[in-house]
């Protein structure tokens, strides 16, 4: 109950424009800034440095230039140009070529056709350099349009792209069947957005049960699936399931967020599993950071201790 209230509270904060502006101005400037535990930095070079450190520990990575919910086409075009610059910087750096992005960052709220054009521009630069590009899943307002755009791009021959499905939504098991039939790579998550009862499980136990069902199906009949969770119980279930069903460890990967359960990330790598870390960076880090706080009350006390300078 408290967890749900915290999630709602932090999701409200995440949408606050004033807090977002203040945070972008001050938050990451001090190197010891509390948000730095979860966000690699503001610039692409900091993200590349973080990626190199991860790669030194045999972790894989996906870079996410933070940003969402742009309200005009100029901002969407600016985000697209930034992504193109990220593609170039990653190629130059020699780190793994893997990106995650959000459609609201590319202007889906303003004009769908322009957002698709922006995504195409990024893919046209990223594809020849053999990037993998994952389209993150946002709130349920965007599920249909995200899957539809994904299928259109797939139909146009883009194969180095992937989607995300959220076990919290009732519809996701049917969406998974649709994506598996297509041959698409799915990242399975529980879902970071507060959703109404009419379309989503409200109890954590139900979200977890759906995650487990979907995870098992993806591991045995998905296409290079990504099991994205920090939940040790779920990760244990996955490990037992792949052993029982003789699924090879190099046919799927675990994914976790930057700065969360680094111990578990290393442990899994040492056991021979593939682990990919989602590395967010950029000036627009505030909504992402608020969602992470809402997921785990312990993170709030970490932040408060940081603010008090303990
Ligand atoms: P959950 O919140 O169910 O907690 C279970 C247990 O996991 C906890 O008891 C604790 O042990 C551990 N744990 C969880 N969070 C922790 C933390 N911060 N610190 C320490 N331990 C923690 N969502 C979305 O809607 N769209 C998307 O595109 C993505 N993309 C994405 C990519 C990747 C790589 C990850 C890992 C996650 C996402 N998410 C996401 C977020 C996802 O939906 C979900 O909100 C978070 O991962 C939290 O759920 P968990 O399954 O990790 O644990």
Short mmCIF file of C-alpha atoms and ligand atoms in Angstrom, two decimals:
data_model
loop_
_atom_site.label_atom_id
_atom_site.label_comp_id
_atom_site.label_asym_id
_atom_site.label_seq_id
_atom_site.Cartn_x
_atom_site.Cartn_y
_atom_site.Cartn_z
CA UNK A 1 0.00 0.00 0.00
CA UNK A 2 2.79 2.35 1.07
CA UNK A 3 4.75 1.28 -2.01
CA UNK A 4 1.86 2.21 -4.29
CA UNK A 5 1.45 5.58 -2.59
CA UNK A 6 5.20 6.24 -2.97
CA UNK A 7 5.07 5.26 -6.64
CA UNK A 8 2.15 7.64 -7.26
CA UNK A 9 3.83 10.47 -5.35
CA UNK A 10 7.11 10.18 -7.26
CA UNK A 11 5.29 9.86 -10.58
CA UNK A 12 3.57 13.18 -9.83
CA UNK A 13 6.95 14.74 -9.02
CA UNK A 14 8.36 13.25 -12.22
CA UNK A 15 5.84 15.26 -14.23
CA UNK A 16 6.58 18.57 -12.49
CA UNK A 17 8.06 20.98 -15.04
CA UNK A 18 9.43 23.37 -12.40
CA UNK A 19 11.23 20.67 -10.43
CA UNK A 20 12.57 19.24 -13.67
CA UNK A 21 14.06 22.61 -14.67
CA UNK A 22 15.57 23.17 -11.24
CA UNK A 23 16.97 19.66 -11.16
CA UNK A 24 18.52 19.95 -14.64
CA UNK A 25 20.17 23.20 -13.57
CA UNK A 26 21.67 21.99 -10.33
CA UNK A 27 21.38 18.27 -9.92
CA UNK A 28 24.30 16.58 -11.64
CA UNK A 29 26.79 19.43 -11.51
CA UNK A 30 28.42 18.32 -8.30
CA UNK A 31 30.29 15.10 -8.98
CA UNK A 32 29.00 13.63 -5.71
CA UNK A 33 25.41 14.52 -6.70
CA UNK A 34 22.89 11.98 -5.36
CA UNK A 35 21.39 11.37 -8.81
CA UNK A 36 24.78 10.22 -10.08
CA UNK A 37 24.28 6.85 -8.54
CA UNK A 38 21.60 6.18 -11.18
CA UNK A 39 22.57 8.52 -14.04
CA UNK A 40 26.00 8.27 -15.70
CA UNK A 41 26.35 12.02 -16.30
CA UNK A 42 25.05 14.81 -18.50
CA UNK A 43 27.28 14.36 -21.55
CA UNK A 44 27.89 11.47 -23.93
CA UNK A 45 31.55 11.32 -22.93
CA UNK A 46 30.58 10.57 -19.32
CA UNK A 47 28.25 7.84 -20.56
CA UNK A 48 31.04 6.36 -22.68
CA UNK A 49 33.38 6.40 -19.68
CA UNK A 50 30.74 4.61 -17.59
CA UNK A 51 30.24 2.12 -20.44
CA UNK A 52 33.99 1.40 -20.59
CA UNK A 53 34.04 0.68 -16.86
CA UNK A 54 31.11 -1.72 -17.29
CA UNK A 55 32.76 -3.45 -20.22
CA UNK A 56 35.91 -3.90 -18.13
CA UNK A 57 33.69 -5.92 -15.77
CA UNK A 58 32.37 -8.01 -18.74
CA UNK A 59 28.98 -6.32 -18.61
CA UNK A 60 27.11 -5.32 -21.76
CA UNK A 61 25.39 -1.98 -22.05
CA UNK A 62 22.70 0.05 -23.70
CA UNK A 63 22.97 3.83 -23.72
CA UNK A 64 19.88 5.90 -23.12
CA UNK A 65 19.95 9.63 -23.82
CA UNK A 66 17.41 10.78 -21.26
CA UNK A 67 14.47 12.81 -22.44
CA UNK A 68 10.74 12.29 -22.83
CA UNK A 69 7.46 14.09 -23.45
CA UNK A 70 8.71 16.82 -25.75
CA UNK A 71 5.96 19.31 -26.58
CA UNK A 72 7.02 20.70 -29.94
CA UNK A 73 8.71 19.52 -33.11
CA UNK A 74 11.82 21.67 -32.59
CA UNK A 75 12.56 19.82 -29.34
CA UNK A 76 11.94 16.47 -31.04
CA UNK A 77 14.31 17.41 -33.87
CA UNK A 78 16.90 18.56 -31.35
CA UNK A 79 16.64 15.19 -29.54
CA UNK A 80 17.04 13.41 -32.89
CA UNK A 81 20.17 15.42 -33.70
CA UNK A 82 21.52 14.56 -30.25
CA UNK A 83 20.89 10.87 -30.87
CA UNK A 84 22.70 11.09 -34.23
CA UNK A 85 25.65 12.65 -32.41
CA UNK A 86 25.51 9.84 -29.85
CA UNK A 87 25.65 7.26 -32.65
CA UNK A 88 28.78 8.95 -34.04
CA UNK A 89 30.40 9.26 -30.61
CA UNK A 90 29.75 5.60 -29.80
CA UNK A 91 31.21 4.47 -33.13
CA UNK A 92 34.32 6.58 -32.50
CA UNK A 93 34.69 5.28 -28.95
CA UNK A 94 34.66 1.60 -29.83
CA UNK A 95 32.16 0.65 -27.08
CA UNK A 96 29.28 -1.71 -27.82
CA UNK A 97 26.70 -0.26 -30.21
CA UNK A 98 23.38 -0.48 -28.40
CA UNK A 99 20.84 2.28 -27.76
CA UNK A 100 17.50 2.64 -25.99
CA UNK A 101 15.13 5.50 -26.79
CA UNK A 102 11.62 6.78 -26.17
CA UNK A 103 9.04 7.79 -28.76
CA UNK A 104 7.78 10.74 -26.69
CA UNK A 105 11.31 12.08 -26.89
CA UNK A 106 11.07 11.99 -30.68
CA UNK A 107 7.76 13.87 -30.77
CA UNK A 108 5.01 11.22 -30.77
CA UNK A 109 2.75 13.53 -28.71
CA UNK A 110 3.12 16.31 -31.24
CA UNK A 111 2.92 14.49 -34.56
CA UNK A 112 3.17 10.74 -35.13
CA UNK A 113 4.57 11.00 -38.69
CA UNK A 114 7.36 13.33 -37.55
CA UNK A 115 8.26 11.01 -34.66
CA UNK A 116 8.48 8.07 -37.07
CA UNK A 117 10.63 10.18 -39.42
CA UNK A 118 12.92 11.05 -36.53
CA UNK A 119 13.24 7.41 -35.54
CA UNK A 120 13.97 6.48 -39.17
CA UNK A 121 16.74 9.09 -39.32
CA UNK A 122 18.34 7.54 -36.25
CA UNK A 123 18.01 4.01 -37.65
CA UNK A 124 19.44 5.08 -41.00
CA UNK A 125 22.59 6.24 -39.20
CA UNK A 126 22.63 3.37 -36.68
CA UNK A 127 21.81 0.39 -38.95
CA UNK A 128 24.88 0.51 -41.19
CA UNK A 129 27.04 0.68 -38.06
CA UNK A 130 25.23 -2.41 -36.73
CA UNK A 131 23.65 -0.80 -33.69
CA UNK A 132 20.82 -2.49 -31.86
CA UNK A 133 18.07 0.00 -31.01
CA UNK A 134 15.47 -0.75 -28.34
CA UNK A 135 12.28 1.30 -28.22
CA UNK A 136 11.46 1.70 -24.53
CA UNK A 137 7.81 1.27 -23.53
CA UNK A 138 6.17 4.26 -21.88
CA UNK A 139 2.77 4.52 -20.23
CA UNK A 140 -0.22 2.58 -21.61
CA UNK A 141 -1.26 5.61 -23.71
CA UNK A 142 1.59 4.65 -26.01
CA UNK A 143 1.43 0.84 -26.09
CA UNK A 144 -0.61 0.56 -29.29
CA UNK A 145 1.27 3.21 -31.19
CA UNK A 146 4.66 1.90 -30.07
CA UNK A 147 3.90 -1.66 -31.21
CA UNK A 148 2.37 -0.39 -34.43
CA UNK A 149 5.46 1.71 -35.27
CA UNK A 150 7.69 -1.20 -34.33
CA UNK A 151 5.81 -3.53 -36.67
CA UNK A 152 5.91 -1.00 -39.50
CA UNK A 153 9.68 -0.60 -39.18
CA UNK A 154 10.05 -4.37 -38.96
CA UNK A 155 7.98 -4.68 -42.12
CA UNK A 156 10.39 -2.26 -43.81
CA UNK A 157 13.25 -4.62 -43.06
CA UNK A 158 14.69 -3.16 -39.86
CA UNK A 159 15.80 -6.20 -37.87
CA UNK A 160 18.19 -4.69 -35.35
CA UNK A 161 15.37 -3.22 -33.29
CA UNK A 162 13.55 -4.43 -30.18
CA UNK A 163 10.51 -3.69 -28.05
CA UNK A 164 9.62 -3.73 -24.36
CA UNK A 165 6.57 -5.39 -22.78
CA UNK A 166 5.30 -4.68 -19.27
CA UNK A 167 3.92 -7.59 -17.24
CA UNK A 168 1.71 -5.16 -15.29
CA UNK A 169 -0.61 -4.74 -18.30
CA UNK A 170 -3.28 -7.41 -18.90
CA UNK A 171 -2.74 -7.16 -22.64
CA UNK A 172 0.98 -7.95 -22.55
CA UNK A 173 0.71 -11.75 -22.80
CA UNK A 174 -1.19 -11.37 -26.06
CA UNK A 175 1.33 -8.75 -27.22
CA UNK A 176 4.12 -11.18 -26.41
CA UNK A 177 2.56 -13.86 -28.62
CA UNK A 178 2.30 -11.25 -31.41
CA UNK A 179 5.97 -10.23 -31.00
CA UNK A 180 7.19 -13.82 -30.76
CA UNK A 181 5.34 -14.69 -33.97
CA UNK A 182 7.10 -11.78 -35.66
CA UNK A 183 10.52 -12.93 -34.43
CA UNK A 184 11.05 -9.72 -32.49
CA UNK A 185 13.37 -9.31 -29.54
CA UNK A 186 11.43 -8.49 -26.38
CA UNK A 187 12.70 -6.88 -23.19
CA UNK A 188 10.39 -7.97 -20.39
CA UNK A 189 9.86 -5.51 -17.50
CA UNK A 190 7.28 -5.22 -14.73
CA UNK A 191 6.33 -1.67 -15.77
CA UNK A 192 7.37 1.67 -14.30
CA UNK A 193 4.11 3.61 -14.78
CA UNK A 194 1.05 3.82 -12.60
CA UNK A 195 -1.84 2.33 -14.59
CA UNK A 196 -5.59 2.05 -13.89
CA UNK A 197 -7.28 -1.12 -12.66
CA UNK A 198 -9.23 -1.51 -15.89
CA UNK A 199 -6.06 -2.37 -17.81
CA UNK A 200 -3.39 -3.33 -15.29
CA UNK A 201 -2.74 -5.54 -12.27
CA UNK A 202 -2.69 -3.47 -9.10
CA UNK A 203 -1.13 -6.02 -6.74
CA UNK A 204 2.58 -6.69 -6.90
CA UNK A 205 1.94 -10.43 -6.56
CA UNK A 206 -0.16 -10.39 -9.75
CA UNK A 207 2.43 -8.33 -11.65
CA UNK A 208 5.10 -10.78 -10.50
CA UNK A 209 3.02 -13.84 -11.46
CA UNK A 210 2.47 -12.41 -14.96
CA UNK A 211 6.19 -11.61 -15.19
CA UNK A 212 7.05 -15.20 -14.31
CA UNK A 213 4.64 -16.64 -16.90
CA UNK A 214 5.90 -14.32 -19.62
CA UNK A 215 9.53 -14.84 -18.66
CA UNK A 216 9.24 -18.62 -18.94
CA UNK A 217 7.60 -18.39 -22.36
CA UNK A 218 10.17 -15.88 -23.61
CA UNK A 219 13.09 -17.96 -22.37
CA UNK A 220 11.89 -21.08 -24.15
CA UNK A 221 10.24 -19.62 -27.26
CA UNK A 222 11.28 -15.96 -27.53
CA UNK A 223 14.01 -14.45 -29.70
CA UNK A 224 17.10 -13.36 -27.73
CA UNK A 225 14.85 -12.11 -24.92
CA UNK A 226 15.97 -9.72 -22.20
CA UNK A 227 14.79 -10.37 -18.66
CA UNK A 228 14.98 -6.89 -17.13
CA UNK A 229 14.60 -7.00 -13.36
CA UNK A 230 16.56 -6.56 -10.13
CA UNK A 231 14.28 -8.98 -8.35
CA UNK A 232 16.50 -11.75 -6.91
CA UNK A 233 13.58 -14.18 -6.59
CA UNK A 234 12.65 -13.73 -10.23
CA UNK A 235 16.26 -14.07 -11.31
CA UNK A 236 16.55 -17.34 -9.35
CA UNK A 237 13.38 -18.61 -11.00
CA UNK A 238 14.85 -17.76 -14.41
CA UNK A 239 18.10 -19.58 -13.60
CA UNK A 240 16.24 -22.70 -12.49
CA UNK A 241 13.94 -22.58 -15.50
CA UNK A 242 16.74 -22.38 -18.06
CA UNK A 243 18.53 -25.28 -16.36
CA UNK A 244 15.38 -27.42 -16.30
CA UNK A 245 14.47 -26.65 -19.89
CA UNK A 246 18.06 -26.77 -21.21
CA UNK A 247 18.05 -23.22 -22.53
CA UNK A 248 21.62 -22.13 -23.33
CA UNK A 249 22.94 -19.17 -21.33
CA UNK A 250 23.98 -17.30 -24.46
CA UNK A 251 20.46 -17.22 -25.92
CA UNK A 252 19.07 -14.59 -23.54
CA UNK A 253 20.25 -11.84 -21.25
CA UNK A 254 19.46 -10.29 -17.92
CA UNK A 255 19.20 -6.53 -17.89
CA UNK A 256 19.50 -4.12 -14.98
CA UNK A 257 19.65 -0.38 -14.51
CA UNK A 258 22.86 1.55 -13.98
CA UNK A 259 23.78 1.76 -10.31
CA UNK A 260 21.25 -0.84 -9.12
CA UNK A 261 22.32 -4.20 -7.68
CA UNK A 262 25.84 -4.01 -9.04
CA UNK A 263 26.65 -7.03 -6.84
CA UNK A 264 24.02 -9.12 -8.57
CA UNK A 265 25.16 -7.92 -12.00
CA UNK A 266 28.72 -9.12 -11.34
CA UNK A 267 27.61 -12.35 -9.74
CA UNK A 268 25.56 -13.31 -12.80
CA UNK A 269 28.42 -12.44 -15.17
CA UNK A 270 30.75 -14.61 -13.11
CA UNK A 271 28.27 -17.47 -13.45
CA UNK A 272 28.40 -17.16 -17.23
CA UNK A 273 25.14 -15.28 -17.86
CA UNK A 274 24.88 -12.31 -20.18
CA UNK A 275 24.04 -9.12 -18.30
CA UNK A 276 23.30 -5.78 -19.94
CA UNK A 277 23.24 -2.53 -18.00
CA UNK A 278 20.96 0.30 -19.07
CA UNK A 279 23.11 3.45 -18.89
CA UNK A 280 21.04 6.63 -18.80
CA UNK A 281 22.68 10.00 -19.29
CA UNK A 282 21.80 13.55 -20.31
CA UNK A 283 20.39 16.76 -18.91
CA UNK A 284 16.80 15.49 -18.79
CA UNK A 285 17.40 13.02 -15.98
CA UNK A 286 14.77 14.17 -13.50
CA UNK A 287 11.65 12.06 -14.48
CA UNK A 288 13.81 8.93 -14.81
CA UNK A 289 15.35 9.56 -11.41
CA UNK A 290 11.94 10.14 -9.78
CA UNK A 291 10.60 6.84 -11.14
CA UNK A 292 13.58 5.01 -9.61
CA UNK A 293 12.92 6.64 -6.24
CA UNK A 294 9.25 5.69 -6.38
CA UNK A 295 10.14 2.04 -6.95
CA UNK A 296 12.13 1.65 -3.80
CA UNK A 297 11.71 3.59 -0.55
CA UNK A 298 15.30 2.66 0.42
CA UNK A 299 16.49 4.86 -2.45
CA UNK A 300 14.73 7.85 -0.89
CA UNK A 301 16.68 7.54 2.34
CA UNK A 302 19.86 7.25 0.25
CA UNK A 303 18.97 10.56 -1.41
CA UNK A 304 18.07 12.25 1.86
CA UNK A 305 21.39 11.17 3.34
CA UNK A 306 23.06 12.60 0.22
CA UNK A 307 21.26 15.93 0.59
CA UNK A 308 22.19 16.12 4.28
CA UNK A 309 25.77 15.38 3.26
CA UNK A 310 26.15 12.31 5.44
P1 LIG B 1 10.66 -4.77 -8.10
O1 LIG B 1 10.38 -3.29 -8.04
O2 LIG B 1 9.53 -5.70 -8.36
O3 LIG B 1 11.37 -5.20 -6.76
C1 LIG B 1 11.66 -6.57 -6.47
C2 LIG B 1 12.99 -6.67 -5.75
O4 LIG B 1 14.04 -6.28 -6.65
C3 LIG B 1 13.14 -5.77 -4.55
O5 LIG B 1 12.58 -6.32 -3.40
C4 LIG B 1 14.65 -5.66 -4.46
O6 LIG B 1 15.19 -6.79 -3.88
C5 LIG B 1 15.07 -5.61 -5.90
N1 LIG B 1 15.12 -4.20 -6.37
C6 LIG B 1 14.24 -3.57 -7.17
N2 LIG B 1 14.59 -2.29 -7.38
C7 LIG B 1 15.72 -2.11 -6.67
C8 LIG B 1 16.57 -1.00 -6.45
N3 LIG B 1 16.31 0.19 -7.00
N4 LIG B 1 17.65 -1.17 -5.65
C9 LIG B 1 17.92 -2.37 -5.10
N5 LIG B 1 17.15 -3.46 -5.26
C10 LIG B 1 16.07 -3.33 -6.02
N6 LIG B 1 9.87 0.07 -17.37
C11 LIG B 1 9.02 0.48 -18.32
O7 LIG B 1 7.84 0.71 -18.02
N7 LIG B 1 9.43 0.63 -19.62
C12 LIG B 1 10.70 0.35 -20.01
O8 LIG B 1 11.04 0.50 -21.20
C13 LIG B 1 11.63 -0.09 -19.00
N8 LIG B 1 12.92 -0.38 -19.31
C14 LIG B 1 13.73 -0.97 -18.35
C15 LIG B 1 15.00 -1.43 -18.71
C16 LIG B 1 15.76 -2.12 -17.78
C17 LIG B 1 17.12 -2.63 -18.19
C18 LIG B 1 15.26 -2.35 -16.45
C19 LIG B 1 16.04 -3.13 -15.45
C20 LIG B 1 14.02 -1.86 -16.10
C21 LIG B 1 13.25 -1.15 -17.03
N9 LIG B 1 12.01 -0.65 -16.68
C22 LIG B 1 11.16 -0.21 -17.67
C23 LIG B 1 11.62 -0.52 -15.24
C24 LIG B 1 10.80 -1.69 -14.77
O9 LIG B 1 9.51 -1.66 -15.34
C25 LIG B 1 10.63 -1.65 -13.23
O10 LIG B 1 9.94 -0.47 -12.91
C26 LIG B 1 11.93 -1.68 -12.45
O11 LIG B 1 12.88 -2.52 -13.03
C27 LIG B 1 11.64 -2.19 -11.01
O12 LIG B 1 11.14 -3.50 -11.03
P2 LIG B 1 12.04 -4.79 -10.67
O13 LIG B 1 11.50 -5.94 -11.44
O14 LIG B 1 13.48 -4.48 -10.91
O15 LIG B 1 11.87 -5.02 -9.12
#
